[in-house]
Every structure is written in C-alpha cells, then in structure tokens.
Amino acid sequence: MQIEVTVNGKPAVWEVDNDAMLAETLRTHGFLSVRKGCDTSCCGLCTVWLDGKPVLSCTVLSFRAQGRQITTIEGLQPQAEEFARILAAEGAEQCGYCSPGFIMTVLALKQEISNPSEADIIHYLTGNLCRCTGYLGQMRAIKKYLGVA
Amino acid sequence: MKWVGKPIAKTDALAIATGRPVYTDDLSVPNTLVIKLLRSPHAFARIKAIDTIAAAKLAGVECILTYRDVPGVRFTQAGQSYPEPSPYDRLILEDLVRYVGDEVAIIAAVDEKTALRAMELIKVEYEVLAPVLDFETAHEHPSTVHPESDLYCHFDIGMDQLNNIVASQNIEKGDVEAELARCEVVVEDTYYTQAQAHAMMETYRAFSYLDHTGRLVVITSTQIPFHVRRKLSRALEIPAGKIRVIKPRIGGGFGGKQTAAAEIFPAIVTLKTGKPAKLIYERQETFTCTSSRHAMRLKVRLGADRQGYIRAVDIQGLSDTGAYGDHASTVFGVVGEKTLPLYNKTKAVRFTGRVVYTNKMPAGALRGYGATQGAFALESAVNKLAAELHMDPAELRLKNIIRAGETCLTYGGKLLGSSSLDRCIAQGKKLIGWDEKYPRREMGQSKVRGIGMAVTMQGSGVAGVDTASIEIRLNDDGNYTLLTGSTDMGTGSDTILAQMAAEVLDTSLDRIIVHAADTDISPYDPGSYASSTTYVTGMAVVKAATDLKQQIIAKAAAFLETPPEEVAFDGQTLRTLAGDREISLEKLAELLVLGIGKSQLTAYATHGSNISPPPFIAGFAEVEVDWETGKVELIDYVAVVDCGTVMNANLARIQAEGGLVQGIGMALYEDVRYDDKGRMATDSFMQYKIPCRQDIGQVRVQFEESYEPTGPFGAKSLGEVVINTPSPAIAHAVYNAVGVSITSLPITPEKVFRGLGNR
Ligand code: FES
Ligand code: FES
C-alpha cells in the first residue's frame, strides 16, 4: 500500500507491504540511524518519534505512520550533537549502537519533563538498553545536559 | 604527559552517537542477496534426506546450499593465532547436526521474505539421536557428539573424542594432597557458573561481494579480521590472498565477535553466485546459534595454617563447550592461570579437569574468559576460609596476595612487574565503609544488609603468542596516518592508540588519522581480545612512533645540514640547537615527497610479549536481602582497579562501569537455560535479562595506578578484569547478610529463599 508521511519535515510517499514495520521501512529509505537490537520491543534501539512522541519503530506497522510526522535522529542533528558532545566528554558512549535510540528518548524526555529527578530519568529511559556502558556515565551526561543535580 | 591519561573523547564519538551510517549493515549495497539459515530443530540428529527442489524453484531464490554443496574441510570459528589451539571440528554444513540451531541449509534470495518462504519449502528428514545435554555426565554418555574421523587438533590438548572430552588440563606444582593433609584448616566446596550471553546490541552480521578483480571482500562486525580471513581461506578452500576482510564500526563484541559466527555464509553465497550477499542474525539467532560463556563446575579445596596463610590451592574443573570446541581448552586454561598466582604464599597448587562436548550451543570467548569462572570459585572459597578462620576476609587477602617483585609457584621464577592490589583493597574498604558495615546491619521490616568482597586478576594479551604491528606514516601535509589491524569495538582503543602516538610525536590528536582493520591495508594484528590492545598493540605504537620521530629528525638534520643530535623537535618545528636554522614539519613533509629520489617516511613496528602482566581489582558489594522473599538488591558496588597507568580517564571509567554491570548481571540475573530437549529457553531479551537502568544500584569505580615496566607508559589492560568480582563479592555479601552460601550462579531469590529454609 501507499502511505504519505512527513519525515524529518519533508513529505514522502512510500510503497510499503501491509505487514512492514516502520524500522525496516525507514532503513529501506535510507534512514540508517534507525537500528534494531531485538525483535521484541525490549531494547529501545529503534526509537523514533511519531508526531513528536517516542515509539519503538520495530513494532509499529508502517501504515500506522500514514499522515503522520516521523522524526529520526537525522532530523535532529543539532540537538543530538549537543547532547552527544556531553555524552562523549563523559566517555559514555562505547560502541554507539544504542546511541541514536537512546538520544531520541533523552531529547523526548527533555521536552516532556522539566527538571526531572534521577528516578524520573531512570523511569523514562528504562526501556533503552545499553550493554556497553553500564548506564552510569549516561546518567551523568543526562544530568549535565539537563542541568539537574 | 600531554595526552596519555587525559579524559579525551573518542575520535569517532560524534559519528557513532548521532547515528551516522558506519556499521556493517549500513555499508551494504542495494540489490544484496539476503541470507537465511535453516536450522536444526533437534539437539542431535543425522540428516537422512533433504529436498530443496521446490524451494529452489521459487522466484527470487538465488541459491540454496546443503552439506552436499560445501567444501569438506574442518575448521574452527575460534579467533586465535595460527596454529589455533581449538580443534578443527566443524564443517560449513554437515549431515550431522549437533545442537538445536545448528545450520542445515543456506538460503539466499532477493529479499528476506522470499528467503523465509523458501525455507518453509525445504523438506528435511532427520534420524534423531540421543543428545548429550548434561555436561556432568557427558563423558559417560553412550552418544558421541563428534564421531567423525577427520576432526583435527594442531597439538595435544588432551582430547578423548569418543568420550566427549575435548580437552584436559593438569597443572600441579608441589604435592597438593600432602600439603592439604598438613594444613590446619581446609575448606572445600563445589561451585557452578552458568552460561552467560554476550548480548551486545548489534547482532552478528556480515556482508560480502566480489571486487573488480574478482577478490572476495567481506565486511563484518568482528574483533578478528585477520583470523577471519584465514578461516575463510581454509573453509572455502581459496587462497587468503583472494580475500579481503574489512571491519567497520562494531556494535559491541565482548569476545563474542572473537568467534567467526556469521562470515562464512555470505562468503560462500557470494562465491557461488558472484553476487553481494548479507547475513544479519536476528536477536533470537544471536542468543541461540552463536556462542555463550562456558558453564563450569569448579570444585575448590583450600588449605591454610591457623595464622591464615593459604598453603594449598586445588581446583578441579569441568567445562561445557557445547557442540563445538571453540576456545574450549584456552578458556579452561585461563581458569587456572588467573587463579593460582593470586595467592602466592602457597606450597602446592593444582588445577585439573576437563572440557566436554554436549549437544548445546557452543561456548566461546566472553569477557573474562575463564578468569571470571575461576574468580567466583576461588574467591568464594577464600571467603569461606575467612569465615572458618574467624578472620576479616580483607585481612586474609592482604596476608596472601602476590605483590610486585614477587613470584609464585606457576610463574617459573618470573617476577610480578606491578601491582597495587593491596592499595586497592585498602581504598575499597574505605569507600564502602567496610569497618562500620561488616558483616551485616539489620534494617528492620524483614530487611538486612550485608557486605562482601572479592579480588581478582586477569592478563594483558596472550603471552608468547600474539604479536601486533603498527605502521605510522608522515603524510605530505605533515599529518600522520596510523595503521592498525586492531579492532575498536567501542572501548575507544583507536583513540587510545592515537593518544600514545601523539604523546611520542608531540603532536595533537587531530593530526593523527587512525585507519583500522582492513586486511588489505592494515598491518597484521591478531585482533582485539585477551585485553591486548592497549598493552600489546600500544607497545607497537610506542615503538613505531619513536622510530618515526627519529627518522623525522634525521631527515630534518639533512635539510638543516647539521648532525641529528643537533636538532630539536617540538612536534611542529625542527630547529638546530643553536637556533639559527629551522624547518617546519609541514615543510619537511612536503619536501619529502617532492622530487625524485625522495620517500615518504613510514615507521613500522611489531610487538609481542612473553609475559601477560595482570591488572588487578578489588570489588566490594553491599546488598539488601529480604528475609521473607530471598530477594537480593544491590545497594552499592565499589571497585578499585589497578590497570597500571590509566590511559584515558573517562574511557577507563566507562569501561570499568560497563564491565562491572555485566558482572552484576551475571551475578544476579543472567542465565542461559535449556529445556530437556536441548532447546534454549532464554532466547530473547524477555527471557534473558540483562541489567536495565533500574537494576543497578550505586556503582563506584576508582583507580589505584601502578606502573607496569613492560607496558606502554606503564599501562596494563582493563577490559576484562572488571567483570570478575561482582559474582563472588555479591555472593559473599548475601552470605554475610543472611548466612546463606550461594554456590551456583546466578544468585536468584529462589536460591536464597531455599537457603534460608535450610539454615
Ligand atoms: S529493536 Fe525495537 S525495541 Fe528493540
Ligand atoms: S554503547 Fe554499546 S550498547 Fe550502548
């Protein structure tokens, strides 16, 4: 079927299979920042925004994006870079494979919750797994980025 | 020092963090064939018949390969230097399948859907055999996992093929039995460590094509590009010179990608079809059909005198290698190598035992590589000994640990070059509040808190075996290119190597371009494993950079018409000592490639080490145990690390934190489990629990630097040692809290609860 979407601000018309998932569709169309780490909605790597809200694109059927706004990290480069610099200064990205999904969630957190506590941050990001860093450095980076103690 | 030790961000940090296309699958081209593997549903079976006709006829199917279509030479997937100590015990495809998930057929089609549809059309008839599932009875089992007559070992690893024994070990110094008989206190227990999954976020994958000259190019997420090339050459029966292996950015490895699990399949499809092909493992395949940590049973006996000097250590092990013997003997060997030297007041030590084949997914290399298993057993026993002696476990260790300048029974007279383990213990005690909190504090509401500890050691590189090389060039613009075959899998090793080169060459990091891991271009490196990159490859960097610097000075001297001793080089400008003439590095670089008879400066160096200096760590855990449910919550974890000189403060800290959390996962949750048919029950992140943000309490890391005389700038390794202490330290904390001694991992609430009932 055909869907009309807006990706990172640009309209697009895509031909997708009925059972296609958004993560694959995005990759097929060159949005290679979208990564998958599981096939069971467990890891958060595939996080993108649909109408500004984070979703797990590995389990969103592509046709559900019909008429909606999709945002990937390619569309948020300045913001992503700002946070990535803090993350890197902390040494808190290792393989980086989890980073795009993680950063998409951090940026969404920033929009959604002002002045979050550590517990809020952990709660918001629990679905984003990372096997390399042990999360502690990510937390230090998030706190610096959000300016919370 | 300007660069070494500084908290410098990784050179590739922004690209990887912001989602640039730098990983294997990002680099595949359109119209690449997609590969799916048909896998065995049985733990042990012989293929009687396989019918692929209908599948092959399906539109879009490019090729289907079965055991009849592949070369018949056995090889090993284990990434080790040639001659590999792992047995050549597998074929690309075979008519005997040895675990649930073993490959039966390779299907390549225009897209994933077609490949999957074709898979359904393949009909296989199996003769189901009785599988060997329990590693404790594997050697007596009537079934033989590897009955083939062409299995090959390069050297004697103690194999007894027909009895499912892949390797045996027997190291004994002194007379252990006699010594134990003399000891006033002897403790004994049997410990079980489970299979653990690597669970790196990027699953296994590889992509291949033929280049314009017909050579096979394989782009793969691997820790071992040069070993992969050799394996492909052997298994596919084509010369290594016809193969090029490229490693892009890797999404995590942890030793898993030291086993070549994926590359062979796209490679053979590309050879057969002439077309690009890629294989991307699903998460489930990554869990079930690659490798895990070797599960082990370790029986430990420790003997000591009343003063608390450990006089005898005896460890008897049994290791489960699963269906293939990748890393079987070497992981097992490390159990002994990294436990027996730790306490050196001994008069006799022994490590003996064997590794068995079973019909389960093969085990392989995983961070810690046997030292992890050994540390759980040995440290648990040491904690038990402390309880028996009514001695503070920290004091007991301080009495017995090996110190710099000392030797031990298994070192053959060699002296330990560096250690700050005593300081690590002292510092860790302070940080965790040992003296106030040991052993337990009642918290009310059925909760009690206990603290526990463990120490451990690892190595730095494989002594006497692995050699790494480095090439550094002075480019025509005055920048440098550092060529390495080592593989940064996220640890920042590319950055750390560049820091070392920048230090020697007195230049800035941005003037060093690191080019890593393309077998056509990079100098040979065994790859990144065994905690070797900083120590072994790093030393090659220091040698090459030092050589290049001398060459630069010599060339400048010629231009300045003065002897080289009269030239000072500050990294940018070369001046005569008198200060009357100078030339900039940039100008020199330009002149060196201009005109005839000139040549670009390049330095090449190689380094291997006859010793593998151990980094050390002291780990301290505080847990809260619920009397009513047996639930264990980690409250605080303190680790104090001796990795020699810290090369990059931030990267080191994250490396340590990440490894500790992986160790905490192993201690408390992670467990690769099989059902009674040999099917893996923990094949997704729903069943296999790696720690998430909520699972880790406070984890604190500090470094107590020492100076390793044989390492670059005094450095040792760090990557592996950090995973070893959580299991024994947390088990000890649970014991101190509620008196339940957990001897099998992971430490689940059920085990604690049952232990409470038995008290
Ligand atoms: S890939 Fe979507 S949650 Fe893991
Ligand atoms: S940095 Fe590797 S998984 Fe998060």
mmCIF file of C-alpha atoms in Angstrom, chain B residues 93-239:
data_model
loop_
_atom_site.group_PDB
_atom_site.id
_atom_site.type_symbol
_atom_site.label_atom_id
_atom_site.label_comp_id
_atom_site.label_asym_id
_atom_site.label_seq_id
_atom_site.Cartn_x
_atom_site.Cartn_y
_atom_site.Cartn_z
ATOM 1 C CA LEU B 93 27.322 -27.609 6.731
ATOM 2 C CA GLU B 94 27.254 -31.219 7.756
ATOM 3 C CA ASP B 95 24.825 -34.111 7.630
ATOM 4 C CA LEU B 96 25.178 -34.406 11.398
ATOM 5 C CA VAL B 97 23.621 -31.586 13.414
ATOM 6 C CA ARG B 98 24.787 -31.132 16.965
ATOM 7 C CA TYR B 99 22.511 -28.635 18.665
ATOM 8 C CA VAL B 100 19.140 -27.004 18.252
ATOM 9 C CA GLY B 101 20.004 -24.277 15.792
ATOM 10 C CA ASP B 102 22.930 -25.933 14.031
ATOM 11 C CA GLU B 103 22.897 -24.936 10.368
ATOM 12 C CA VAL B 104 21.207 -27.254 7.888
ATOM 13 C CA ALA B 105 20.869 -25.152 4.760
ATOM 14 C CA ILE B 106 21.882 -21.735 3.457
ATOM 15 C CA ILE B 107 19.194 -19.873 1.549
ATOM 16 C CA ALA B 108 19.954 -16.756 -0.460
ATOM 17 C CA ALA B 109 17.192 -14.771 -2.099
ATOM 18 C CA VAL B 110 16.401 -11.304 -3.354
ATOM 19 C CA ASP B 111 14.777 -10.362 -0.092
ATOM 20 C CA GLU B 112 14.091 -11.642 3.373
ATOM 21 C CA LYS B 113 10.504 -12.637 2.715
ATOM 22 C CA THR B 114 11.417 -14.785 -0.240
ATOM 23 C CA ALA B 115 14.222 -16.436 1.681
ATOM 24 C CA LEU B 116 11.875 -17.241 4.536
ATOM 25 C CA ARG B 117 9.232 -18.611 2.181
ATOM 26 C CA ALA B 118 11.864 -20.803 0.535
ATOM 27 C CA MET B 119 12.940 -22.045 3.931
ATOM 28 C CA GLU B 120 9.470 -23.361 4.563
ATOM 29 C CA LEU B 121 9.599 -25.356 1.335
ATOM 30 C CA ILE B 122 12.732 -27.282 2.256
ATOM 31 C CA LYS B 123 11.955 -30.763 3.494
ATOM 32 C CA VAL B 124 14.390 -32.466 5.804
ATOM 33 C CA GLU B 125 14.194 -35.971 7.178
ATOM 34 C CA TYR B 126 16.148 -36.487 10.360
ATOM 35 C CA GLU B 127 17.251 -39.542 12.215
ATOM 36 C CA VAL B 128 17.011 -38.190 15.737
ATOM 37 C CA LEU B 129 19.834 -39.273 18.038
ATOM 38 C CA ALA B 130 20.044 -39.272 21.817
ATOM 39 C CA PRO B 131 21.535 -35.900 22.741
ATOM 40 C CA VAL B 132 24.168 -35.249 25.374
ATOM 41 C CA LEU B 133 22.665 -32.459 27.425
ATOM 42 C CA ASP B 134 24.070 -32.764 30.922
ATOM 43 C CA PHE B 135 27.697 -31.738 30.971
ATOM 44 C CA GLU B 136 28.315 -33.577 34.216
ATOM 45 C CA THR B 137 27.633 -36.940 32.608
ATOM 46 C CA ALA B 138 28.812 -36.124 29.092
ATOM 47 C CA HIS B 139 31.956 -38.220 29.296
ATOM 48 C CA GLU B 140 29.993 -41.355 30.195
ATOM 49 C CA HIS B 141 27.244 -40.791 27.687
ATOM 50 C CA PRO B 142 26.602 -43.502 25.075
ATOM 51 C CA SER B 143 26.304 -40.822 22.356
ATOM 52 C CA THR B 144 29.390 -39.294 20.848
ATOM 53 C CA VAL B 145 28.952 -35.673 19.821
ATOM 54 C CA HIS B 146 31.874 -35.798 17.408
ATOM 55 C CA PRO B 147 32.190 -39.283 15.923
ATOM 56 C CA GLU B 148 33.887 -38.059 12.741
ATOM 57 C CA SER B 149 37.318 -39.372 11.863
ATOM 58 C CA ASP B 150 38.655 -36.190 10.300
ATOM 59 C CA LEU B 151 38.494 -33.987 13.396
ATOM 60 C CA TYR B 152 41.880 -32.343 13.736
ATOM 61 C CA CYS B 153 43.899 -30.765 16.540
ATOM 62 C CA HIS B 154 47.132 -28.901 15.954
ATOM 63 C CA PHE B 155 48.535 -30.143 19.202
ATOM 64 C CA ASP B 156 47.682 -32.346 22.100
ATOM 65 C CA ILE B 157 45.006 -30.637 24.153
ATOM 66 C CA GLY B 158 44.057 -33.800 25.989
ATOM 67 C CA MET B 159 41.216 -34.769 23.709
ATOM 68 C CA ASP B 160 39.348 -38.023 24.180
ATOM 69 C CA GLN B 161 36.965 -37.700 21.283
ATOM 70 C CA LEU B 162 34.898 -40.831 21.736
ATOM 71 C CA ASN B 163 34.196 -39.952 25.356
ATOM 72 C CA ASN B 164 33.109 -36.400 24.502
ATOM 73 C CA ILE B 165 36.169 -34.900 26.109
ATOM 74 C CA VAL B 166 37.522 -32.079 24.034
ATOM 75 C CA ALA B 167 40.390 -31.040 26.285
ATOM 76 C CA SER B 168 42.034 -31.864 29.595
ATOM 77 C CA GLN B 169 44.310 -29.904 31.881
ATOM 78 C CA ASN B 170 46.577 -30.909 34.662
ATOM 79 C CA ILE B 171 48.880 -28.385 36.247
ATOM 80 C CA GLU B 172 50.377 -29.211 39.589
ATOM 81 C CA LYS B 173 53.214 -27.523 41.452
ATOM 82 C CA GLY B 174 54.217 -29.170 44.682
ATOM 83 C CA ASP B 175 52.315 -32.022 46.264
ATOM 84 C CA VAL B 176 48.793 -30.748 46.817
ATOM 85 C CA GLU B 177 47.458 -33.759 48.696
ATOM 86 C CA ALA B 178 50.388 -33.869 51.092
ATOM 87 C CA GLU B 179 50.166 -30.130 51.667
ATOM 88 C CA LEU B 180 46.428 -30.231 52.288
ATOM 89 C CA ALA B 181 46.949 -33.023 54.805
ATOM 90 C CA ARG B 182 49.380 -30.790 56.686
ATOM 91 C CA CYS B 183 47.032 -27.777 56.728
ATOM 92 C CA GLU B 184 45.252 -26.901 59.953
ATOM 93 C CA VAL B 185 42.184 -25.598 58.172
ATOM 94 C CA VAL B 186 40.807 -26.956 54.938
ATOM 95 C CA VAL B 187 37.672 -25.680 53.214
ATOM 96 C CA GLU B 188 36.041 -27.300 50.261
ATOM 97 C CA ASP B 189 33.065 -26.541 48.061
ATOM 98 C CA THR B 190 31.783 -27.052 44.567
ATOM 99 C CA TYR B 191 30.785 -24.001 42.559
ATOM 100 C CA TYR B 192 28.733 -23.708 39.422
ATOM 101 C CA THR B 193 28.972 -20.821 36.979
ATOM 102 C CA GLN B 194 26.322 -20.530 34.326
ATOM 103 C CA ALA B 195 26.481 -19.894 30.602
ATOM 104 C CA GLN B 196 26.191 -16.164 30.014
ATOM 105 C CA ALA B 197 25.174 -14.432 26.794
ATOM 106 C CA HIS B 198 27.197 -11.564 25.360
ATOM 107 C CA ALA B 199 24.056 -9.680 24.406
ATOM 108 C CA MET B 200 25.917 -6.990 22.515
ATOM 109 C CA MET B 201 23.424 -4.631 20.942
ATOM 110 C CA GLU B 202 24.480 -5.169 17.343
ATOM 111 C CA THR B 203 23.782 -8.783 16.477
ATOM 112 C CA TYR B 204 26.229 -10.794 14.382
ATOM 113 C CA ARG B 205 26.347 -9.821 10.731
ATOM 114 C CA ALA B 206 28.486 -9.849 7.643
ATOM 115 C CA PHE B 207 28.209 -8.645 4.082
ATOM 116 C CA SER B 208 30.278 -9.792 1.124
ATOM 117 C CA TYR B 209 30.865 -9.062 -2.548
ATOM 118 C CA LEU B 210 33.416 -9.627 -5.281
ATOM 119 C CA ASP B 211 35.528 -6.627 -6.176
ATOM 120 C CA HIS B 212 36.564 -5.570 -9.675
ATOM 121 C CA THR B 213 39.409 -8.068 -9.678
ATOM 122 C CA GLY B 214 37.234 -10.938 -8.522
ATOM 123 C CA ARG B 215 38.523 -10.959 -4.966
ATOM 124 C CA LEU B 216 36.151 -11.746 -2.152
ATOM 125 C CA VAL B 217 35.503 -8.767 0.116
ATOM 126 C CA VAL B 218 33.858 -9.417 3.459
ATOM 127 C CA ILE B 219 32.663 -6.551 5.616
ATOM 128 C CA THR B 220 31.974 -7.861 9.046
ATOM 129 C CA SER B 221 31.339 -6.863 12.593
ATOM 130 C CA THR B 222 34.312 -8.723 14.001
ATOM 131 C CA GLN B 223 37.055 -8.411 16.581
ATOM 132 C CA ILE B 224 39.423 -10.518 14.497
ATOM 133 C CA PRO B 225 39.664 -9.516 10.808
ATOM 134 C CA PHE B 226 42.928 -11.317 10.119
ATOM 135 C CA HIS B 227 41.774 -14.514 11.769
ATOM 136 C CA VAL B 228 38.524 -14.335 9.806
ATOM 137 C CA ARG B 229 40.480 -14.149 6.578
ATOM 138 C CA ARG B 230 42.475 -17.236 7.490
ATOM 139 C CA LYS B 231 39.352 -19.158 8.469
ATOM 140 C CA LEU B 232 37.540 -18.250 5.280
ATOM 141 C CA SER B 233 40.556 -19.283 3.281
ATOM 142 C CA ARG B 234 40.649 -22.687 4.903
ATOM 143 C CA ALA B 235 36.935 -23.398 4.982
ATOM 144 C CA LEU B 236 36.270 -22.173 1.437
ATOM 145 C CA GLU B 237 39.484 -23.615 0.042
ATOM 146 C CA ILE B 238 40.608 -20.411 -1.597
ATOM 147 C CA PRO B 239 43.921 -18.610 -1.040
#
